[in-house]
Amino acid sequence: MNALNTSIKTHDCDLLVVGSGAGGMAAAITAKLHGLDVLIVEKESVYGGTTARSGGWLWIPANPLAAREGIKDSKEAARTYLQHEAGNHFDAERVDAFLENGPRMVDFFESKTAVKFVLGPQFSDYHPDAPGALPGGRSICAEPFDGRELGDKIKTLRPPLAEITFVGMMIGSGKELLHFFNVTRSVVSAAYVAKLLVKYGRDLLTHGRAMRLTNGNALAGRLAKTAFDLGIPLWLNAPAGELIKEGDRVAGAIVQTQDGPVRVRAKRGVVLATGGFPHDIARRAKLYPHAPTGAEHWSPTPEGNTGDGIKLAASLGATTADELPNAAAWVPVSRVPRRDGSFGVFPHFIDRAKPGVIAVTRAGTRFVNEGNCYHDFCQALVKAHKNLPGEICAWLICDHPTLRRYGLGHVKPFPVPIAHQLKNGYLKRGKTLAELAKVCGIDPVAFERTVAEFNKHARKGEDPQFGKGSTAYNRYLGDPTVTPNPCVAPVETGPFYAVQLVIGDLGSFAGLKADAQARVLDSTTGQPIPGLYAAGNDMASIMGGNYPGGGITLGPAMTFGYIAGRHAAGVTD
């Protein structure tokens, strides 16, 4: 690492940021606004990282938006909740840094950048009955953003995940999504959706893509707009090949560009923010219990997230938090056939909690409260297969009225046709439960018994077996028009439908061990490696392998990016 080829080009800056997602851009923007000369390098041909594909939520306890709405929260309550969630893997030093700096980060970006947030006041913590949890107010999301403000650079913003758009149009969370569910039941919703579709059609004709950015695409766009306005260069197709050390300090990296290698000399150090390792097959095989070869896993994250930052740091003696009970943020996904023969990945966030939807294994039995968070759902699925041979998978089941009311996975509600998804095999159908079981390879006797038992209680809005609809988080995702339980209704009017679920992730947890200043730690001494920082999923999650609430990846990503940028700039106040 110290022996450098002196014939290659050089580029001097104060801080080098490797990766262009929320963590990396937060570090770059913070450092720039504190006077540093910053360079961002991105190995792919588009910028925005996993952030641009995500829901765009940030979990920030005691955030200023909640305070303005009169929601009572405190760092002490959030710390209690995180200590409960993380258990033996609670990292007090980094948790305290996150809780102290998260609200400051929000204030900083809202006051000094193009980043604007909206509050999810009813977006509950995922375990709302745990000590210190809240039924809403800790999750915030970027405001929708007009992509035209990016000018020509909109062309290289990573597009949203195709499978979670509607014919390519992004749909915002919360009230906007409800309008789409109610499009055939409300004149107001129909007008709202029609207006969005007209705007989308205009954008397609004029720009070739949606210009109204929502969710994670809006966050990535707003961060990028700020970076470009500040004059921060962003090199695409420019992977960092190796880190440069001067003495014991990281002082840059060799970056491969389309014009050849460049030695980037960074006086204040390097921030690694390359998105973790969800597509590193070898690390998946090592750390994912459901994927013994690493291939039995389907991630909707960008395919370029192959653990580059972790590998760079490991070459200097850093280590990862492989001891976490969950190495990634699990999410059930379905594989969506595409016309070219490949498969997309659809993450199931909302449909599982809807009334009239249940999940069963091939054994024909339920195994979890379907309305629980995706991370918990997948853990229960793995546990259910402890003595069940074959592929780890589940079937999401509903009847005909439920399918046309809410959709199921990639299948959209009425009036969108379903014929093509029946034809390509994504959606399974049976006139009877027994016929559906045969099509899916489910034990028919046990399946019919499971549905009959579920329906007996569901007609009264009850689920004594798993308590679906019993928590604020369940109810947030249910249908408030269904009473007495917004998450429970019988499965009884044929034909019946099913979509297969397998395990995916929203990002890896087992990142680099770091301190409260986002400095990567040496595995031998436990001390910070001078000049080396980590943010986003390149840093080990502060959640202890658990998933406390919506935005527990992006919230810490931007917060520790902010911390890293300030530390690199020498800011101590």
XYZ file of C-alpha atoms in Angstrom, residues 63 166 175 230 335 351 425 460 552:
9
model
C -36.410 14.753 15.644
C -46.642 1.682 -11.094
C -51.587 9.314 2.171
C -21.745 23.117 -3.740
C -39.425 -12.995 -7.661
C -49.626 -6.362 1.817
C -46.681 -17.949 -13.007
C -65.157 -11.571 14.586
C -33.053 2.392 10.939
